Structure formats: C-alpha cells, structure tokens
mmCIF file of C-alpha atoms in Angstrom:
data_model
loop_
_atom_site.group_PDB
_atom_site.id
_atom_site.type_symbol
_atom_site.label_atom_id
_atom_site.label_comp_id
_atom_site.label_asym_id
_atom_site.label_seq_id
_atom_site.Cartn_x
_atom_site.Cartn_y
_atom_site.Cartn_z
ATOM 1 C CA UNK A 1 0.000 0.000 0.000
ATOM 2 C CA UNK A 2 2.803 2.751 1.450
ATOM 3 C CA UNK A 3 4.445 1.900 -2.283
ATOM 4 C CA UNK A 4 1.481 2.836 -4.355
ATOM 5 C CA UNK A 5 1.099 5.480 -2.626
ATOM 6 C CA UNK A 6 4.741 6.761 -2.922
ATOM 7 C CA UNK A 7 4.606 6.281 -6.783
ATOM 8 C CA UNK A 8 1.470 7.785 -6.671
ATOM 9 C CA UNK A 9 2.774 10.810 -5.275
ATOM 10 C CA UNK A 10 5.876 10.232 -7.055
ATOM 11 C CA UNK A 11 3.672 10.970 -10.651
ATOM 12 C CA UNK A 12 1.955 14.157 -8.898
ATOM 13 C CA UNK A 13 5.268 16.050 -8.816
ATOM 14 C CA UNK A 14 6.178 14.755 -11.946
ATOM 15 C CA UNK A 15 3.700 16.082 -14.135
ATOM 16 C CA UNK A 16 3.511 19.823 -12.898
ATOM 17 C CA UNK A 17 7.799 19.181 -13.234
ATOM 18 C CA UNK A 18 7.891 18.305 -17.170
ATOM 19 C CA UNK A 19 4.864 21.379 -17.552
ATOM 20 C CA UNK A 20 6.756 23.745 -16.070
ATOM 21 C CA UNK A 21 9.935 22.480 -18.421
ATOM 22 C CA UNK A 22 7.448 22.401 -21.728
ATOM 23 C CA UNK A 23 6.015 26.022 -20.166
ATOM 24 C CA UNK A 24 9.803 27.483 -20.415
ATOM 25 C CA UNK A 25 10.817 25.646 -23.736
ATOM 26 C CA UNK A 26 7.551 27.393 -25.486
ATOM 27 C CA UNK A 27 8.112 30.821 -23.659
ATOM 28 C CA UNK A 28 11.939 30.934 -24.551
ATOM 29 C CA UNK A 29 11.236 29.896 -28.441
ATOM 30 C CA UNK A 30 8.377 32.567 -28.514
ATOM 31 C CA UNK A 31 10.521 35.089 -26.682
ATOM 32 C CA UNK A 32 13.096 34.599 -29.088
ATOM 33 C CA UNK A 33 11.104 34.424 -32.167
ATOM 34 C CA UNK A 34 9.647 37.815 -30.899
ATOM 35 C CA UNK A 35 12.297 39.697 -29.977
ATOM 36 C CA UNK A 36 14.157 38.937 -33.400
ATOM 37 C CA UNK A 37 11.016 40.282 -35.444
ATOM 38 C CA UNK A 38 10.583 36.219 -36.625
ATOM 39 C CA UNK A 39 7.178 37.023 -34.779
ATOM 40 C CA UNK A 40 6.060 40.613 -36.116
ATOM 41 C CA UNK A 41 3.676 42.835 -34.376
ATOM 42 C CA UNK A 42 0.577 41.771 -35.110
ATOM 43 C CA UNK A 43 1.299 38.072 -35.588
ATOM 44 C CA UNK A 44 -1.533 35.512 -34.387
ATOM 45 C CA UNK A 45 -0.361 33.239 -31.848
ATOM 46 C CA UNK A 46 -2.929 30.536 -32.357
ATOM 47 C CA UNK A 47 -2.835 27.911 -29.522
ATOM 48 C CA UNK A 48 -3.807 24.769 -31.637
ATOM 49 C CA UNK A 49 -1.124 25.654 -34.502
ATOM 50 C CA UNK A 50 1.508 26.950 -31.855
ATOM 51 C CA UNK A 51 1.461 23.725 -29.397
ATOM 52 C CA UNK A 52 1.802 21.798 -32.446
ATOM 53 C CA UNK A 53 4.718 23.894 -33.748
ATOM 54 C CA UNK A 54 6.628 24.163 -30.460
ATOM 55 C CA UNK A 55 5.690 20.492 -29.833
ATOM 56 C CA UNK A 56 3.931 21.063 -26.504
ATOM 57 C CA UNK A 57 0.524 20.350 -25.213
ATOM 58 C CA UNK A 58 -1.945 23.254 -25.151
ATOM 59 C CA UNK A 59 -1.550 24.372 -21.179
ATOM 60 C CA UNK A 60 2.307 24.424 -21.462
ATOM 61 C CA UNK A 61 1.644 27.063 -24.224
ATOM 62 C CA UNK A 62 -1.008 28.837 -22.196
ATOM 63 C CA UNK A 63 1.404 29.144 -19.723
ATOM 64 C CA UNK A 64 4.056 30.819 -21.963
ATOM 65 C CA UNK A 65 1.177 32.856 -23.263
ATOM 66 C CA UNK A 66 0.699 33.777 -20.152
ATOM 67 C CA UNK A 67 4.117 34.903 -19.381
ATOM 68 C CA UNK A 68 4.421 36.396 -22.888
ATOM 69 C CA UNK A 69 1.333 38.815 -21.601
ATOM 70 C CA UNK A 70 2.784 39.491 -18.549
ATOM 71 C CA UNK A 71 5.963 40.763 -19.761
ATOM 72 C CA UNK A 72 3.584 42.966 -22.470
ATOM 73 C CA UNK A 73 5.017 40.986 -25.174
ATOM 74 C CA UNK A 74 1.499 39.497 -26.334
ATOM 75 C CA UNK A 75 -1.938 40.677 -26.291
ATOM 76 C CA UNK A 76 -5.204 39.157 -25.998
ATOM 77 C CA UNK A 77 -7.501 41.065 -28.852
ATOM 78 C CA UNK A 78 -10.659 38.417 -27.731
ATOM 79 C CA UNK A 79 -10.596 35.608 -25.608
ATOM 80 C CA UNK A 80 -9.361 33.241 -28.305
ATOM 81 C CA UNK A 81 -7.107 35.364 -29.988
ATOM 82 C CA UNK A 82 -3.279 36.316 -28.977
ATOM 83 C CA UNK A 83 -1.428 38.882 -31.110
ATOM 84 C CA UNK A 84 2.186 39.917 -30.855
ATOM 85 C CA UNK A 85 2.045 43.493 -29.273
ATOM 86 C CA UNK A 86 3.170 46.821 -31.611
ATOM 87 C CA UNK A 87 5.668 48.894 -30.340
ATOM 88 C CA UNK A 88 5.825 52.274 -32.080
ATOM 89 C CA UNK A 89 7.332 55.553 -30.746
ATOM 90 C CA UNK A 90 5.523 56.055 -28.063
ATOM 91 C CA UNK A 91 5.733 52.866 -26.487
ATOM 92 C CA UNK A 92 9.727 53.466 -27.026
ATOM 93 C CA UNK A 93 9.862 56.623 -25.274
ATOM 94 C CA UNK A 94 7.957 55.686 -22.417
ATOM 95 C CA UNK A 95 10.482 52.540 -22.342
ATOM 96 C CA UNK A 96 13.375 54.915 -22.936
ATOM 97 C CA UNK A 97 12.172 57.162 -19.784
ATOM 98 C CA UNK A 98 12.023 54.251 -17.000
ATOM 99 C CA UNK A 99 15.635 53.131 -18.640
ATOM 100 C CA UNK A 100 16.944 56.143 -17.941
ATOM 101 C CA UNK A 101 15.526 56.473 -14.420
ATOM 102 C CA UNK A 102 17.101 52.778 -13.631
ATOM 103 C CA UNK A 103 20.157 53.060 -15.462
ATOM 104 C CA UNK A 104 21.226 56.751 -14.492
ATOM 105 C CA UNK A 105 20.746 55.594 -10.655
ATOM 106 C CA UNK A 106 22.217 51.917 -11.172
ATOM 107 C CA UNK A 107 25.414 53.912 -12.217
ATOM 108 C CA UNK A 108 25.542 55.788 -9.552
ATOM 109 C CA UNK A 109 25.443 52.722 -7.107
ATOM 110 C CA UNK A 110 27.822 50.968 -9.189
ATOM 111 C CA UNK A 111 30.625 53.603 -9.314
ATOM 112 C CA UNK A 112 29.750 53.148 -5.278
ATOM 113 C CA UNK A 113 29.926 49.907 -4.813
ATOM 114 C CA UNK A 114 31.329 48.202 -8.184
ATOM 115 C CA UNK A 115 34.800 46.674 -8.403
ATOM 116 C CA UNK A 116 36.844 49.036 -10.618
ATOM 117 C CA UNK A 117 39.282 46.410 -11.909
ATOM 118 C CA UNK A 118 36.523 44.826 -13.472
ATOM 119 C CA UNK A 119 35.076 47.934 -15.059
ATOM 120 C CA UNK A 120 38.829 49.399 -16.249
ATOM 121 C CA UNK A 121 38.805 45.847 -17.850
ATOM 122 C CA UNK A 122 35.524 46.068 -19.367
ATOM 123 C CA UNK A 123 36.660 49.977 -20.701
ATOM 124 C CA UNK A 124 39.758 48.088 -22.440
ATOM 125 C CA UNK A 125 37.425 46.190 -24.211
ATOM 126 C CA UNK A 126 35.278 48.883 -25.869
ATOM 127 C CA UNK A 127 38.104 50.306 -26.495
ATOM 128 C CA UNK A 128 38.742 47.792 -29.289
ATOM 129 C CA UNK A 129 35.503 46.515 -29.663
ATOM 130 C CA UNK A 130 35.168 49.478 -32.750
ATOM 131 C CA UNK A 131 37.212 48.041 -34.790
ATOM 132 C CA UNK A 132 35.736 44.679 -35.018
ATOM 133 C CA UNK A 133 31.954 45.626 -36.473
ATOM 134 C CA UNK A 134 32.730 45.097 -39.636
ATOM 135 C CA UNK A 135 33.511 41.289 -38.513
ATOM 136 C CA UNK A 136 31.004 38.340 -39.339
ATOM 137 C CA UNK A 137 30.220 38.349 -35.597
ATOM 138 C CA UNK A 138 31.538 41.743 -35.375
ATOM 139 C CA UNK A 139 28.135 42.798 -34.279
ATOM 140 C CA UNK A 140 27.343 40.090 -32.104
ATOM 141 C CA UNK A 141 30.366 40.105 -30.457
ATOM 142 C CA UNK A 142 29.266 43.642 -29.527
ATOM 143 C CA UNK A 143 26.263 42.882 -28.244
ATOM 144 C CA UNK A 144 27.392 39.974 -25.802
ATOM 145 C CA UNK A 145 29.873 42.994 -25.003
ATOM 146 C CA UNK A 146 27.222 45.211 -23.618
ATOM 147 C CA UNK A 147 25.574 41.908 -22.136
ATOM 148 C CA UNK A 148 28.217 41.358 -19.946
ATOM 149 C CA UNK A 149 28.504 44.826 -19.079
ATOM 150 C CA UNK A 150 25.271 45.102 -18.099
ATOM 151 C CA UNK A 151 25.493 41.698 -16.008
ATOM 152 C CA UNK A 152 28.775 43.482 -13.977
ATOM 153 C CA UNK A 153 26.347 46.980 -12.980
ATOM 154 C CA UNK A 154 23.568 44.623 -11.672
ATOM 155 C CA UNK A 155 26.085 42.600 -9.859
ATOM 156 C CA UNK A 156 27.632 45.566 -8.267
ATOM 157 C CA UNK A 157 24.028 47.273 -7.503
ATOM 158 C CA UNK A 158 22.815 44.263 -5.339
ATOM 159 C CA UNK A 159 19.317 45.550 -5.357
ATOM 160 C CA UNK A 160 16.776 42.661 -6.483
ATOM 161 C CA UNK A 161 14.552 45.687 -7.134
ATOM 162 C CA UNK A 162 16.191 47.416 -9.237
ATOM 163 C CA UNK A 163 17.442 44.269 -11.615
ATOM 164 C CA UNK A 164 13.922 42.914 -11.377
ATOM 165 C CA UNK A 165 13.207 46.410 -13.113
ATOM 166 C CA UNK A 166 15.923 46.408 -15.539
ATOM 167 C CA UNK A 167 15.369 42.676 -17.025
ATOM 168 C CA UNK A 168 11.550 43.804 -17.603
ATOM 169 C CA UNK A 169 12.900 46.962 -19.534
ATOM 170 C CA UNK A 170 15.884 44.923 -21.236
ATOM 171 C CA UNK A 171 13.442 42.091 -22.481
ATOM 172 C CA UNK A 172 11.648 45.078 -24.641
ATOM 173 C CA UNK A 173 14.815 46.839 -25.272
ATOM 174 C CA UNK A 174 15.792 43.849 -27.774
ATOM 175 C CA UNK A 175 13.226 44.531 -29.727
ATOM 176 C CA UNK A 176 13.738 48.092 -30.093
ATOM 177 C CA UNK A 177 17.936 47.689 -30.582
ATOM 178 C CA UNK A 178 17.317 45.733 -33.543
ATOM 179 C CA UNK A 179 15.561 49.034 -35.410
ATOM 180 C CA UNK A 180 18.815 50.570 -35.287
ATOM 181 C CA UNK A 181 21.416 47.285 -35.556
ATOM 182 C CA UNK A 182 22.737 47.725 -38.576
ATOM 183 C CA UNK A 183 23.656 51.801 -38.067
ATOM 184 C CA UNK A 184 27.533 51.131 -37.939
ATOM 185 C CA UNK A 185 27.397 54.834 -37.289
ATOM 186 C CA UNK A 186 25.786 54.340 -34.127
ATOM 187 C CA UNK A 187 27.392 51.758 -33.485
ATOM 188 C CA UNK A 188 30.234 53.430 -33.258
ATOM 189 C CA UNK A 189 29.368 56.208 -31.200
ATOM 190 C CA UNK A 190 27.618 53.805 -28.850
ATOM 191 C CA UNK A 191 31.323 51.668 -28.411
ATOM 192 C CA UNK A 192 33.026 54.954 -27.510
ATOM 193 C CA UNK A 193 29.493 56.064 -25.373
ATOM 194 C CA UNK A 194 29.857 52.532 -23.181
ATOM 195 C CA UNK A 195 33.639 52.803 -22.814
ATOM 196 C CA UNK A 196 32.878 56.332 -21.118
ATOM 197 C CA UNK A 197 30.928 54.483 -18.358
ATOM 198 C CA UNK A 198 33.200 52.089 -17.792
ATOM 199 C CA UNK A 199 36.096 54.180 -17.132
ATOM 200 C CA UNK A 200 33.838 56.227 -15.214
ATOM 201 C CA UNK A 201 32.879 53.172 -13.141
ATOM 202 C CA UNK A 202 36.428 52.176 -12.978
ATOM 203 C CA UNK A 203 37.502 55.807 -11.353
ATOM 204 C CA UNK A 204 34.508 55.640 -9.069
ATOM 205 C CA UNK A 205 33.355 58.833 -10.370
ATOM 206 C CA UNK A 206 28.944 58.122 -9.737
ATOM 207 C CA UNK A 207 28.270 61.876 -11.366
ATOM 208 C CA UNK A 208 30.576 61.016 -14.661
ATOM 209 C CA UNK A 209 28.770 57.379 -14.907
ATOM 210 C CA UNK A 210 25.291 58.716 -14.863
ATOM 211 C CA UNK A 211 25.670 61.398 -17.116
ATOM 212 C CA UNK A 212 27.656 59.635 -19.477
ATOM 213 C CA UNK A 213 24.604 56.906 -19.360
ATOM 214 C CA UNK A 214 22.181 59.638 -19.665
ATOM 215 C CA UNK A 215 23.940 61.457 -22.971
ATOM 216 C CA UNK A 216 24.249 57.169 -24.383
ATOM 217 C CA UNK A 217 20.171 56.875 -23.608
ATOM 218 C CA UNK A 218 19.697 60.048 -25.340
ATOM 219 C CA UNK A 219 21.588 59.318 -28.691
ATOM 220 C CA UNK A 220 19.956 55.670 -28.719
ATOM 221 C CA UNK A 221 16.694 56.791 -28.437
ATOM 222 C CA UNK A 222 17.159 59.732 -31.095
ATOM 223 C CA UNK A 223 18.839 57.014 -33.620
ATOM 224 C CA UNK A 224 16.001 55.170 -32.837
ATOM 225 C CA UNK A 225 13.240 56.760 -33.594
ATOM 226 C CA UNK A 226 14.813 58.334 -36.725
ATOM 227 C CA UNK A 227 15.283 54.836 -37.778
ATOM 228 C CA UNK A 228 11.681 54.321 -37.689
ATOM 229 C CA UNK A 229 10.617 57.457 -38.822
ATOM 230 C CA UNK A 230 13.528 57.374 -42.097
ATOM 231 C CA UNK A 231 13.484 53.902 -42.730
ATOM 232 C CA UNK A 232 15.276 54.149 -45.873
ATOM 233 C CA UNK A 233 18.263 55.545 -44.186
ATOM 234 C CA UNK A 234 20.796 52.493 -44.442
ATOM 235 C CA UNK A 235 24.405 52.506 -43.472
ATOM 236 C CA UNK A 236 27.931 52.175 -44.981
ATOM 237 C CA UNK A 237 27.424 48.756 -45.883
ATOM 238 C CA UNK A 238 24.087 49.201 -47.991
ATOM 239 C CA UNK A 239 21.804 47.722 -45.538
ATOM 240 C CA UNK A 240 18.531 49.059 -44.228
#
C-alpha cells in the first residue's frame, strides 16, 4: 500500500515538473522568435497551430502565453485570440524614460559599490571593440559585449529591485535595438558612449557614470526613432 502510494505521489510532482519544463521551452522559443522580429507585431499566436509547432501540449503554451502577456510581449484582442504586441514611438519613449531612471541611478550605485578592476577591464574592451563591427560576428560580439557589461552593474548594484526592473525593460529593449542594428554609425558612437561608463565606473566617479549613461540613452533613443521614422536611411554597408 505505502508503495502505491509513494509512486502515486511520485507521478503528482512529476507532471507539474515536465509542464513547467514544456512552459519554459515554449516561452523561450516565442521570446526569441519575438524579440528577433521572426514574430512581427501583429502576428496571431494561435494555440492549436503553436502547441503543435513548439511540440507542446496546449496548457504548457497557455502558460508561456501567459508569461508572454505578462511581460507585455502578447496581447489578448478576444478571448481566443493572442497577437504579438506593436511597439511604435511612443511605447519606445515611455520605455526609454524608466531606462533612464534605472540606469542613471544603477550607475551611480555601481561607481559606489562596483569593483573598478573589473570595469577598467571592461573599458579596455570597448576600447577595441570598434574596430571589429565590420567582422562576421563583429556585431554580435558587440552585443554579448554590452551583455556582460550590463550583467557586472547589476552585480555591483545588489538591489533585487532594481534588476527585477531592468530585465523587464531589457526584455523590450531587444526589440527596439534591432531598429537601429545595422547603423555602424551608431554603433560606433555607442562603443566609444559605453567605454565612457566604464572608465567612469572604474575611477569611481557616480556623477561622470550617470551622465555619461544619460547622454548614451539620449543618442539611442534619437537614432532610434529616426530609424523608424527614415526607414530608408541604411548605413555604410548598404543595408537598411
């Protein structure tokens, strides 16, 4: 009897387990798929076509749905339909003016509290990191650059809070970099841009950091929405 009832119970913590595993596999493909514009805005997320596509039942992908719609990636337009959310310009500026509100301040604590080795190494690296865009991963490479950099200011921060904000904002901001991804000239001027934080970081100076973040947030969101607003604008390489 005791055995059944251990296998029994044994089953119960299975299933919700391999859900919650099927749950993250559909979120993180949709998230994905999303962020790199493989989902547009607009796109129907049908949950019969989806679960059969992601190769998960139907309340995994509920689940992810649901997650999706928390995080104001997806949006329910009737009670059987889920649509990839817009974003135009004024959904980027309110995103730009919570960014700047977390990232000016998370400066400031991180000039505090950050080590400055780390930081002077991370300023060597955008110091070099210019002259690799042109690379096949050029780009990329960048990108995991300003990854890790962001990784060392929450580390240094320590404030749940404030991270908790900042991975909200930086799951949208993905979305919104890849308007302006292939401007090598703001590229450019954002490499030079981060390095200024980091050696501001690095000398402990909290008023340097958070300005310097504040005059980066500023150019991004200008090149931005000039991206949207010019589309045709295309950089040195011919791309749009």
């Amino acid at each position: 009897m005791s055995t059944t009832v251990e296998r029994t119970t044994a089953v119960e913590k299975t299933v919700p387990v391999e859900r919650a595993r099927a749950s993250d596999r559909a979120y993180a493909t949709l998230l994905e798929e999303i962020q790199s514009g493989a989902l547009a805005p607009g796109a129907v997320l049908a949950e019969v076509e989806q679960a059969a596509r992601l190769g998960v039942s139907r309340t995994p992908l509920r689940e992810a749905l649901h997650q999706l719609s928390a995080d104001g990636l997806v949006e329910q337009q009737s009670p059987r339909v889920t649509v990839v959310s817009g974003i135009d310009a004024g959904d980027i500026r309110s995103l730009f003016e919570i960014r700047r509100a977390l990232e000016e301040s998370a400066a400031r604590l991180a000039a505090e509290r950050g080590d400055a080795e780390l930081f002077a190494g991370l300023a060597s690296e955008f110091a070099v990191a210019g002259a690799s865009l042109d690379a096949a991963t050029g780009r990329d490479d960048y990108y995991a650059l300003i990854a890790r950099f962001d990784a060392a200011v929450d580390a240094a921060v320590d404030n749940d809070y404030i991270a908790a904000a900042l991975r909200t904002v930086r799951t949208h901001l993905v979305r919104v970099r890849r308007m302006a991804r292939d401007n090598r000239e703001r590229l450019v001027a954002s490499v030079a841009e981060h390095r200024l934080i980091a050696e501001a970081l690095a000398e402990r100076d909290g008023d340097l950091a958070a300005h310097a973040t504040h005059v980066h947030l500023r150019n991004a969101l200008t090149s931005i929405l000039d991206s949207i607003q010019n589309p045709e604008i295309t950089d040195s390489r011919g791309q749009s």
